[in-house]
Amino acid sequence: MRRRSRHAAGLAAAGAALAAVTAAGVAERTAVAASFTVLAQLHWLWIPAAVGLESLSMAAFAIMLRRLLATGGARVGVRPMLATAYAANAVSVSVPLAGPALATAFTFRRFTQQGADAPLAGWSLLAGGLTSSAAAVLVVVGGGLASGNVLVTAVTVPGGVLAVAGLVGAVAAVRRPRLRGALERPAGWMLRQGSRMLRRPVAEPDRTIRAWVQRLSSLQLSPSGWLTATALALANWLADAAVLAVSIRATGATVPWHDLLLVYGSGIAAQSLNLTPGGLGVTEGSLSLALVATGLGAGQALAAVLLYRLASFWLVALAGWLVVFWLRRPQARRGPGPSPNRAVPGPGTPAGLGAHEVVLLHGQPGSPADWQQVTGWLPAPLHAVAPDRPGYGSSPLPAGGFAANARAVLDDLDSRGITRAVLVGHSYGGGVALSAASLAPGRVEAVILLASVGPGCLTGWDRLLAAPGAGQLAALVAWRLTPWLARARLAGIARRRGRPLGPDEHANWQVWGHAGGGRRPLWRTFLTEQRALLRELGALEDAIESVRAPVLVLADPRDAVVPFETARRLVCALPDAHLQLVEGAGHHLPRRAAAAVADAIVAFLAAAQITDVPVTEPAMT
């Protein structure tokens, strides 16, 4: 009944707004007729400029969302993100009352289809909304300052400062661990109640909320990242305001530059009320009155507003609905065809598989995005987390060797209240997993190694990249050129194919191009780990004999980075180890053989005899 009441109230408000606009149009029919006369004498050369500026505005908004998604490792092409922005805008401004909510749901679904997990998609939408709102406030504050009116400045500037300070304070508060912990219980209760009302039960809602909180805590933009997002949001609003200026100029009127941003702000405020779809009628009336107040004639003001709304509302909505219909094609709904390494998911959870905490450790270089496909194939009992290792992404810890990374893994388990976990390590991450298993045998249930470093893995290239002088120069040059070249190549391939690349396509280029920007230069992280590889490998080889947890070693005989002989020697040195071949995937097993890796993990944990191991003194120093 409350929902019906709100729906009826919304319809009544929309009807009242339309009636008021209609009455105003009838009362000012002389001005309306004059506006049509002005429209017939427009300077049409300004029309392409208006369309181009509105396109720039939409592009800035799409790139801002793309930048936020990249924080969590989701890489979306510019064209797919533009398609999402246009389609969501069309839904938002066209559907009465529920348009903004439906647009948010549509965008969330598109983000998850394009590789983002649910926490990242939700965080990107929330961060994008807050950033866009802060930018709109800054535009209004700029308008107050530009107007030169003391009263207007006294109202807009303090209000804008308070609004932006509130948004910044809210972001800073949410990032505090204590506040996040306090919100876990009520969030779990809300999830249980919501799933019960929707008749879609959620297994272990408390664990689901903890996983979301853990994921959200890793999504932290650097100050430069927030500045970039805010600058893009400002570009979105200012380019749209420039469309209004061009529309005024097209009518032959003089643009009221000092009051332009205030006039534009009145239109933003009217549209945000959502009394009608896209503020239809209400926005036109507010902008026309504001322009008349600046000294424009009524006919010119209305003509300029109609032209502005044609470029910023009607054409954008039309383009958005065309994109919606294009996305609903059978080929688009199916998405790109499966790659050779992807298989159909197995039937349910295998018998004997219990619940396990799984920690996925990426290689060198690498990022949590390397595990994106693997986590999608793992069944619900396996609660998997893929953190940034020290020196990468959002990790605040400095780069280090195997022992330092192992201590970071154990500290992370302590912070999450986890007693024991399964460690899955790829390449350099495999050495980290073995080091943690030797340091704290009672904390590690099992170890799964994918193309892992180990005995006999060093090559001439490894020694060169760790050498004094030469190693530093090679790392610096590689991280200045390789990521840029890799991203350029990936963008070119995506343009030729007309779709974003999957995580398993051109894996080596994706790993180097999207390793993720850490708090420290990545070339230093790479060099530190490379030198630690040579320094600590001998100690690691001595320590792995003390690993008592069951170990699964996955390797491709044609691995060109880590010799296959290393996998054989690992199996011989470890007390309880099993070797399984994954042929045709090369070194990047998590990306190129995600389904096979996930199946191997599930089968190994279902069959492994995992027992409680008493905590002993560490075997490695």
XYZ file of C-alpha atoms in Angstrom:
621
model
C 0.000 0.000 0.000
C 2.866 2.394 0.788
C 4.370 1.630 -2.606
C 1.057 2.420 -4.310
C 0.779 5.661 -2.331
C 4.260 6.762 -3.378
C 3.483 5.825 -6.981
C 0.232 7.820 -6.910
C 1.999 10.795 -5.299
C 4.697 10.713 -7.979
C 2.112 10.604 -10.757
C 0.209 13.464 -9.156
C 3.382 15.576 -8.903
C 4.287 14.831 -12.518
C 0.760 15.717 -13.650
C 0.834 18.940 -11.684
C 4.194 19.882 -13.181
C 2.982 19.222 -16.717
C -0.214 21.155 -16.064
C 1.774 24.115 -14.734
C 4.083 24.077 -17.756
C 1.110 23.836 -20.120
C -0.635 26.729 -18.378
C 2.534 28.816 -18.542
C 2.846 28.066 -22.265
C -0.728 29.142 -22.884
C -0.264 32.299 -20.822
C 2.932 33.180 -22.668
C 1.807 32.083 -26.111
C 3.161 35.292 -27.604
C 6.673 34.450 -26.384
C 6.283 30.884 -27.616
C 5.295 32.128 -31.072
C 8.274 34.494 -31.054
C 10.598 31.608 -30.188
C 9.484 29.700 -33.281
C 10.281 32.776 -35.349
C 13.777 32.819 -33.833
C 14.194 29.090 -34.512
C 13.463 29.704 -38.181
C 16.375 32.173 -38.320
C 19.010 30.168 -36.420
C 22.717 30.302 -37.257
C 22.882 26.627 -38.212
C 26.671 26.473 -38.212
C 26.501 26.329 -34.415
C 24.430 23.132 -34.452
C 27.360 20.740 -35.155
C 29.312 22.430 -32.344
C 26.452 21.770 -29.917
C 26.248 18.092 -30.939
C 30.029 17.723 -30.669
C 30.135 19.283 -27.202
C 27.353 17.006 -25.960
C 29.240 14.013 -27.336
C 32.302 15.205 -25.425
C 30.195 15.488 -22.264
C 28.969 11.887 -22.547
C 32.491 10.666 -23.345
C 33.891 12.323 -20.203
C 31.231 10.628 -18.066
C 31.901 7.221 -19.639
C 35.673 7.544 -19.213
C 35.166 8.483 -15.546
C 33.207 5.256 -14.929
C 35.833 3.311 -16.877
C 38.552 4.780 -14.661
C 36.659 3.765 -11.509
C 36.168 0.194 -12.766
C 39.882 -0.056 -13.496
C 40.530 0.430 -9.766
C 39.335 -3.125 -9.158
C 41.028 -4.666 -12.193
C 38.051 -4.593 -14.607
C 39.241 -3.384 -18.015
C 36.425 -2.129 -20.241
C 36.942 -0.575 -23.662
C 35.904 2.998 -24.370
C 33.260 2.027 -26.934
C 31.489 -0.531 -24.679
C 31.517 1.998 -21.849
C 30.071 4.686 -24.132
C 27.335 2.233 -25.138
C 26.545 1.649 -21.454
C 26.435 5.394 -20.715
C 24.143 6.227 -23.651
C 21.788 3.305 -23.017
C 21.542 4.003 -19.270
C 20.862 7.686 -19.947
C 18.058 6.771 -22.354
C 16.418 4.510 -19.757
C 16.833 7.123 -17.014
C 15.227 10.028 -18.899
C 12.511 8.064 -20.697
C 10.888 5.842 -18.084
C 8.512 7.760 -15.762
C 9.375 7.755 -12.032
C 11.409 4.534 -12.020
C 13.815 5.648 -14.773
C 16.858 6.458 -12.578
C 16.494 3.219 -10.595
C 16.151 1.134 -13.760
C 19.162 2.896 -15.285
C 21.238 2.077 -12.196
C 20.201 -1.579 -12.353
C 20.974 -1.684 -16.083
C 24.430 -0.159 -15.551
C 25.171 -2.568 -12.693
C 24.275 -5.516 -14.884
C 26.400 -4.215 -17.758
C 29.389 -3.771 -15.446
C 29.126 -7.348 -14.177
C 28.787 -8.619 -17.752
C 31.947 -6.728 -18.690
C 34.125 -8.390 -16.051
C 33.489 -6.517 -12.794
C 32.389 -8.432 -9.721
C 29.328 -7.237 -7.802
C 31.218 -5.222 -5.121
C 33.299 -3.453 -7.761
C 30.230 -2.652 -9.885
C 28.358 -1.259 -6.870
C 31.367 0.708 -5.655
C 31.937 2.205 -9.107
C 28.321 3.355 -9.342
C 28.405 4.862 -5.845
C 31.782 6.541 -6.340
C 30.704 7.820 -9.758
C 27.504 9.277 -8.313
C 29.322 10.988 -5.447
C 32.020 12.367 -7.742
C 29.464 13.639 -10.257
C 27.434 15.274 -7.473
C 30.539 16.966 -6.060
C 31.438 18.235 -9.531
C 27.919 19.636 -10.003
C 28.252 21.488 -6.698
C 31.583 22.911 -7.850
C 29.946 24.114 -11.074
C 27.265 25.961 -9.091
C 29.909 27.431 -6.770
C 31.868 28.590 -9.825
C 28.701 30.168 -11.161
C 28.192 32.052 -7.907
C 31.745 33.366 -7.965
C 31.534 34.339 -11.646
C 28.242 36.195 -11.168
C 29.864 38.871 -9.012
C 26.691 39.072 -6.912
C 27.631 39.244 -3.229
C 24.382 37.651 -2.029
C 24.558 34.774 -4.519
C 28.223 34.168 -3.683
C 27.448 34.180 0.043
C 24.825 31.470 -0.486
C 26.502 29.198 -3.037
C 30.117 29.131 -1.836
C 29.551 28.079 1.814
C 26.852 25.637 0.733
C 29.124 24.127 -1.914
C 32.045 23.836 0.493
C 29.842 22.097 3.083
C 28.447 19.688 0.487
C 31.873 18.705 -0.851
C 33.269 18.409 2.686
C 30.383 16.110 3.616
C 31.045 13.861 0.622
C 34.777 13.714 1.373
C 34.068 12.975 5.034
C 31.668 10.165 4.138
C 34.248 8.557 1.833
C 36.952 8.830 4.503
C 34.681 7.377 7.198
C 33.683 4.360 5.121
C 37.358 3.538 4.573
C 37.901 3.084 8.345
C 38.055 -0.614 9.352
C 36.105 -0.091 12.596
C 33.173 1.514 10.823
C 33.127 -1.202 8.160
C 33.167 -3.860 10.891
C 30.295 -2.167 12.731
C 28.223 -2.128 9.545
C 28.716 -5.835 8.770
C 26.036 -7.138 11.156
C 23.216 -4.756 10.102
C 24.176 -5.294 6.446
C 23.933 -9.073 6.931
C 20.518 -8.671 8.561
C 19.312 -6.495 5.667
C 20.574 -9.058 3.152
C 18.713 -11.868 4.926
C 15.477 -9.874 5.095
C 15.744 -8.744 1.487
C 16.442 -12.237 0.173
C 13.501 -13.556 2.193
C 11.141 -10.915 0.784
C 12.340 -11.599 -2.771
C 12.165 -15.351 -2.149
C 15.763 -15.721 -3.280
C 17.589 -17.200 -0.286
C 21.275 -16.371 0.063
C 23.564 -19.025 1.498
C 25.593 -17.726 4.463
C 24.686 -14.019 4.187
C 27.189 -13.020 6.909
C 30.027 -14.560 4.930
C 28.740 -12.872 1.774
C 28.782 -9.489 3.518
C 32.298 -10.130 4.859
C 33.445 -10.954 1.335
C 31.892 -7.717 0.055
C 33.519 -5.699 2.846
C 36.890 -7.314 2.169
C 36.553 -6.578 -1.528
C 35.371 -3.015 -0.939
C 38.272 -2.347 1.425
C 40.678 -3.142 -1.416
C 39.009 -0.636 -3.763
C 40.871 2.525 -2.882
C 41.694 5.216 -5.395
C 44.848 7.229 -4.917
C 44.480 11.016 -4.504
C 45.554 11.450 -8.125
C 42.876 8.940 -9.136
C 40.178 10.929 -7.320
C 41.441 14.121 -8.955
C 41.247 12.472 -12.366
C 37.706 11.239 -11.740
C 36.629 14.669 -10.456
C 38.203 16.391 -13.459
C 36.316 14.073 -15.813
C 33.061 14.745 -13.941
C 33.688 18.491 -14.229
C 34.371 18.075 -17.942
C 31.033 16.262 -18.231
C 29.101 19.155 -16.670
C 31.075 21.991 -18.275
C 30.801 20.517 -21.778
C 27.043 20.270 -21.276
C 26.974 23.879 -20.057
C 28.916 24.839 -23.198
C 26.079 23.329 -25.265
C 23.748 25.857 -23.626
C 26.160 28.685 -24.479
C 26.400 27.545 -28.101
C 22.596 27.297 -28.285
C 22.256 30.888 -27.072
C 24.821 32.016 -29.619
C 22.954 30.174 -32.377
C 19.889 32.352 -31.754
C 21.970 35.496 -32.318
C 21.746 36.533 -28.660
C 24.697 37.547 -26.488
C 25.797 34.830 -24.079
C 25.491 36.005 -20.436
C 28.889 34.587 -19.479
C 28.887 35.876 -15.903
C 25.545 34.207 -15.149
C 25.785 31.201 -17.474
C 26.765 28.628 -14.838
C 24.048 29.840 -12.458
C 21.465 29.548 -15.247
C 22.781 26.082 -16.061
C 22.678 25.145 -12.363
C 18.973 26.018 -12.236
C 18.399 23.546 -15.060
C 20.359 20.839 -13.234
C 18.300 21.416 -10.081
C 15.006 21.282 -11.998
C 15.957 18.083 -13.805
C 17.119 16.395 -10.586
C 13.633 16.721 -9.091
C 12.462 13.918 -11.453
C 8.918 15.280 -11.521
C 8.734 14.306 -15.187
C 10.921 11.945 -17.264
C 14.219 13.755 -17.806
C 12.708 16.912 -16.296
C 10.670 17.356 -19.465
C 8.892 20.716 -19.364
C 10.187 21.626 -15.908
C 13.783 22.016 -17.085
C 12.747 24.056 -20.136
C 10.678 26.380 -17.973
C 13.395 26.879 -15.365
C 16.107 27.584 -17.920
C 13.897 29.985 -19.898
C 12.982 31.994 -16.803
C 16.631 32.132 -15.710
C 17.761 33.353 -19.145
C 15.045 35.985 -19.235
C 16.271 37.167 -15.813
C 19.730 37.733 -17.330
C 18.288 40.115 -19.929
C 17.518 37.874 -22.942
C 14.246 38.351 -24.752
C 11.587 35.757 -24.003
C 11.525 34.459 -27.574
C 15.305 34.128 -27.819
C 15.540 32.502 -24.383
C 12.938 29.860 -25.195
C 14.452 29.187 -28.620
C 17.921 28.735 -27.079
C 16.542 26.358 -24.451
C 14.694 24.285 -27.037
C 17.842 23.989 -29.123
C 19.880 23.073 -26.019
C 17.390 20.376 -25.042
C 17.362 19.037 -28.598
C 21.124 18.436 -28.432
C 21.443 17.404 -24.771
C 18.180 15.498 -24.249
C 16.359 14.360 -27.355
C 19.323 13.393 -29.555
C 21.150 11.702 -26.650
C 18.008 9.784 -25.669
C 17.451 8.714 -29.281
C 21.063 7.541 -29.582
C 20.700 5.725 -26.269
C 17.610 3.798 -27.347
C 19.310 2.822 -30.583
C 22.154 1.435 -28.456
C 19.640 -0.413 -26.246
C 18.086 -2.115 -29.269
C 21.545 -2.874 -30.641
C 22.569 -4.493 -27.343
C 19.422 -6.617 -27.363
C 20.476 -8.356 -30.547
C 20.857 -12.140 -30.063
C 24.597 -11.914 -30.805
C 25.079 -9.134 -28.226
C 23.118 -10.994 -25.540
C 25.162 -14.115 -26.110
C 28.425 -12.140 -26.074
C 31.646 -13.366 -27.662
C 32.059 -17.057 -28.256
C 33.875 -19.196 -25.699
C 37.641 -19.417 -25.885
C 39.349 -22.824 -26.253
C 40.254 -22.907 -22.560
C 36.723 -22.315 -21.282
C 34.415 -25.193 -20.599
C 30.843 -25.666 -19.482
C 30.630 -25.561 -15.676
C 30.412 -28.899 -13.974
C 27.170 -30.194 -12.431
C 27.003 -28.678 -8.937
C 29.365 -29.093 -6.020
C 31.324 -32.374 -5.949
C 30.676 -34.747 -3.086
C 33.210 -34.419 -0.281
C 34.018 -30.764 -0.942
C 33.738 -28.794 2.285
C 33.894 -25.075 2.896
C 37.350 -23.532 2.517
C 38.880 -20.076 2.623
C 40.989 -19.714 -0.534
C 43.669 -17.050 -1.049
C 44.711 -16.465 -4.686
C 48.213 -14.988 -5.075
C 49.104 -13.381 -8.419
C 52.488 -13.510 -10.107
C 55.160 -10.980 -11.084
C 53.857 -8.756 -12.590
C 50.180 -9.394 -12.016
C 46.969 -8.281 -10.350
C 43.763 -9.739 -8.862
C 42.274 -9.490 -12.385
C 44.389 -12.531 -13.304
C 42.021 -14.650 -11.159
C 38.789 -13.141 -12.464
C 37.773 -16.177 -14.532
C 38.957 -18.747 -11.990
C 36.790 -17.288 -9.216
C 33.798 -17.392 -11.565
C 34.212 -21.153 -11.962
C 34.727 -22.000 -8.279
C 31.648 -23.334 -6.417
C 30.061 -21.545 -3.456
C 31.779 -23.551 -0.659
C 35.131 -22.141 -1.768
C 35.283 -18.552 -0.541
C 38.064 -17.080 -2.697
C 39.842 -13.757 -2.174
C 42.459 -12.374 -4.587
C 44.418 -9.597 -2.816
C 47.044 -7.276 -4.208
C 50.455 -8.495 -3.095
C 52.816 -5.971 -1.414
C 53.945 -3.335 -3.873
C 50.972 -3.828 -6.221
C 47.613 -2.098 -6.606
C 45.959 -0.997 -3.369
C 48.367 -2.777 -1.020
C 49.943 -0.246 1.391
C 52.912 -2.569 2.046
C 56.270 -2.143 0.322
C 57.467 -4.778 -2.120
C 59.488 -7.642 -0.693
C 60.612 -11.212 -1.194
C 58.931 -14.536 -0.432
C 59.157 -14.219 3.356
C 57.785 -10.650 3.427
C 54.902 -11.618 1.133
C 54.182 -14.706 3.258
C 53.963 -12.616 6.416
C 51.581 -10.244 4.606
C 49.337 -13.211 3.720
C 49.292 -14.431 7.328
C 48.608 -10.925 8.649
C 45.704 -10.617 6.222
C 44.250 -13.896 7.511
C 44.563 -12.569 11.067
C 42.785 -9.324 10.157
C 39.883 -11.306 8.690
C 39.718 -13.714 11.626
C 40.586 -16.752 9.492
C 42.423 -19.604 11.210
C 43.343 -21.750 8.208
C 43.209 -21.269 4.444
C 44.093 -22.846 1.121
C 46.840 -20.930 -0.691
C 46.847 -20.861 -4.491
C 49.908 -19.217 -6.052
C 50.791 -18.473 -9.662
C 54.447 -18.082 -10.692
C 56.076 -15.805 -8.076
C 52.929 -16.207 -5.952
C 53.680 -19.938 -5.789
C 56.909 -19.178 -3.936
C 54.908 -16.966 -1.560
C 52.446 -19.801 -0.887
C 55.266 -22.276 -0.149
C 56.978 -19.773 2.124
C 53.759 -19.202 4.098
C 53.194 -22.969 4.399
C 56.690 -23.408 5.858
C 56.447 -20.389 8.165
C 53.042 -21.310 9.619
C 52.150 -24.934 8.803
C 49.147 -24.843 11.127
C 47.561 -22.008 9.132
C 47.713 -23.609 5.664
C 45.280 -26.401 4.781
C 46.629 -27.049 1.286
C 48.822 -25.449 -1.367
C 48.090 -25.289 -5.099
C 50.903 -24.120 -7.368
C 50.401 -22.868 -10.935
C 53.571 -22.618 -13.027
C 55.338 -21.853 -9.774
C 58.914 -20.755 -9.197
C 61.065 -23.294 -7.428
C 64.225 -25.378 -7.792
C 65.956 -24.784 -11.123
C 63.687 -21.939 -12.236
C 66.417 -19.316 -12.659
C 67.474 -18.389 -16.183
C 70.021 -16.000 -17.622
C 67.306 -13.386 -18.014
C 66.488 -13.598 -14.286
C 70.119 -12.918 -13.381
C 70.366 -10.032 -15.845
C 67.168 -8.402 -14.543
C 68.508 -8.586 -10.979
C 72.043 -7.398 -11.749
C 73.252 -4.072 -10.287
C 72.792 -1.228 -12.736
C 71.608 -3.371 -15.642
C 68.610 -4.678 -13.700
C 67.552 -1.234 -12.582
C 67.878 0.161 -16.105
C 65.988 -2.783 -17.639
C 63.152 -2.532 -15.086
C 62.843 1.227 -15.526
C 62.777 1.047 -19.330
C 60.408 -1.952 -19.337
C 57.866 -0.287 -17.060
C 58.030 2.992 -18.939
C 57.459 1.442 -22.380
C 55.938 -2.039 -22.128
C 52.617 -1.161 -20.388
C 51.960 1.663 -22.846
C 52.782 -0.501 -25.863
C 50.699 -3.386 -24.466
C 47.644 -1.187 -23.891
C 47.962 0.323 -27.370
C 48.145 -3.115 -28.939
C 45.187 -4.411 -26.918
C 43.109 -1.366 -27.872
C 43.933 -1.911 -31.548
C 42.923 -5.581 -31.386
C 39.681 -4.708 -29.590
C 38.833 -2.079 -32.228
C 39.416 -4.544 -35.059
C 37.224 -7.174 -33.379
C 34.547 -4.681 -32.366
C 34.349 -5.940 -28.781
C 36.414 -5.924 -25.579
C 38.908 -8.768 -25.207
C 38.284 -11.551 -22.726
C 40.746 -12.072 -19.848
C 42.093 -15.207 -21.565
C 42.870 -13.481 -24.872
C 46.391 -12.126 -25.443
C 47.101 -12.877 -21.783
C 50.730 -11.784 -21.797
C 49.855 -8.350 -23.200
C 47.023 -7.990 -20.681
C 49.240 -8.889 -17.725
C 51.853 -6.308 -18.700
C 49.391 -3.678 -19.882
C 47.056 -3.874 -16.888
C 49.269 -4.875 -13.981
C 47.649 -2.080 -11.983
C 49.120 1.131 -10.609
C 50.410 0.685 -7.086
C 51.283 3.268 -4.465
C 54.918 2.901 -5.500
C 56.458 2.755 -8.984
C 55.941 -0.728 -10.387
C 59.440 -0.859 -11.781
C 60.762 -0.726 -8.211
C 58.395 -3.525 -7.170
C 59.529 -5.640 -10.102
C 63.220 -5.017 -9.377
C 62.816 -5.712 -5.633
C 61.085 -9.033 -6.279
C 63.564 -10.003 -8.976
C 66.508 -9.491 -6.657
C 64.698 -11.290 -3.822
C 64.142 -14.237 -6.174
C 67.882 -14.744 -6.523
C 68.578 -13.993 -2.853
C 65.860 -16.144 -1.241
C 65.404 -19.032 -3.684
C 68.014 -21.217 -1.950
C 66.366 -20.741 1.447
C 62.988 -21.520 -0.098
C 64.291 -24.768 -1.593
C 65.570 -25.827 1.844
C 62.290 -24.917 3.538
C 59.839 -26.687 1.198
C 60.867 -30.076 2.605
C 59.129 -29.067 5.835
C 55.783 -28.317 4.119
C 53.327 -30.901 5.434
C 50.189 -29.637 3.715
C 49.033 -31.503 0.590
C 50.265 -29.765 -2.564
C 48.947 -29.810 -6.127
C 51.360 -28.676 -8.835
C 49.828 -27.545 -12.152
C 52.147 -26.933 -15.102
C 52.328 -26.891 -18.888
C 55.308 -28.777 -20.375
C 55.665 -25.933 -22.918
C 55.894 -23.153 -20.338
C 58.399 -20.643 -21.771
C 58.861 -18.649 -18.530
C 59.345 -21.236 -15.764
C 60.989 -24.478 -16.951
C 58.806 -27.583 -16.671
C 61.699 -29.271 -14.861
C 60.952 -26.970 -11.915
C 57.523 -28.560 -11.508
C 59.090 -32.044 -11.490
C 61.647 -31.037 -8.872
C 58.965 -29.454 -6.714
C 56.968 -32.681 -6.684
C 60.085 -34.652 -5.737
C 61.056 -32.237 -2.945
C 57.621 -31.814 -1.343
C 56.527 -34.596 1.052
C 52.910 -34.735 -0.184
C 52.670 -33.406 -3.736
C 50.905 -34.349 -6.942
C 51.663 -33.120 -10.484
C 48.898 -32.431 -12.998
C 49.523 -31.258 -16.563
C 47.545 -28.432 -18.180
C 48.665 -28.493 -21.776
C 48.362 -25.670 -24.290
C 48.081 -22.802 -21.795
C 51.728 -21.824 -21.440
C 52.701 -19.837 -18.363
C 49.489 -17.835 -17.782
C 47.365 -20.697 -16.461
C 44.846 -18.545 -14.505
C 43.908 -16.627 -17.648
C 44.302 -19.174 -20.438
C 43.009 -22.266 -18.635
C 40.656 -20.862 -15.997
C 38.083 -23.665 -16.215
C 40.735 -26.390 -16.071
C 42.435 -24.702 -13.103
C 39.135 -24.319 -11.217
C 38.213 -27.964 -11.886
C 41.631 -29.094 -10.655
C 41.308 -27.040 -7.453
C 37.838 -28.407 -6.715
C 38.790 -32.018 -7.402
C 41.998 -31.749 -5.363
C 40.293 -30.232 -2.301
C 37.442 -32.740 -2.502
C 39.887 -35.670 -2.532
C 42.701 -34.321 -0.314
C 43.035 -35.616 3.218
C 43.233 -32.300 5.065
C 43.957 -32.657 8.769
C 44.751 -30.238 11.552
C 48.483 -29.599 11.710
C 49.949 -28.381 15.011
C 51.766 -25.065 14.861
C 55.532 -25.561 14.958
C 58.533 -23.311 14.819
C 59.113 -21.825 11.380
C 61.455 -23.817 9.195
C 62.618 -20.763 7.260
C 64.244 -17.578 8.483
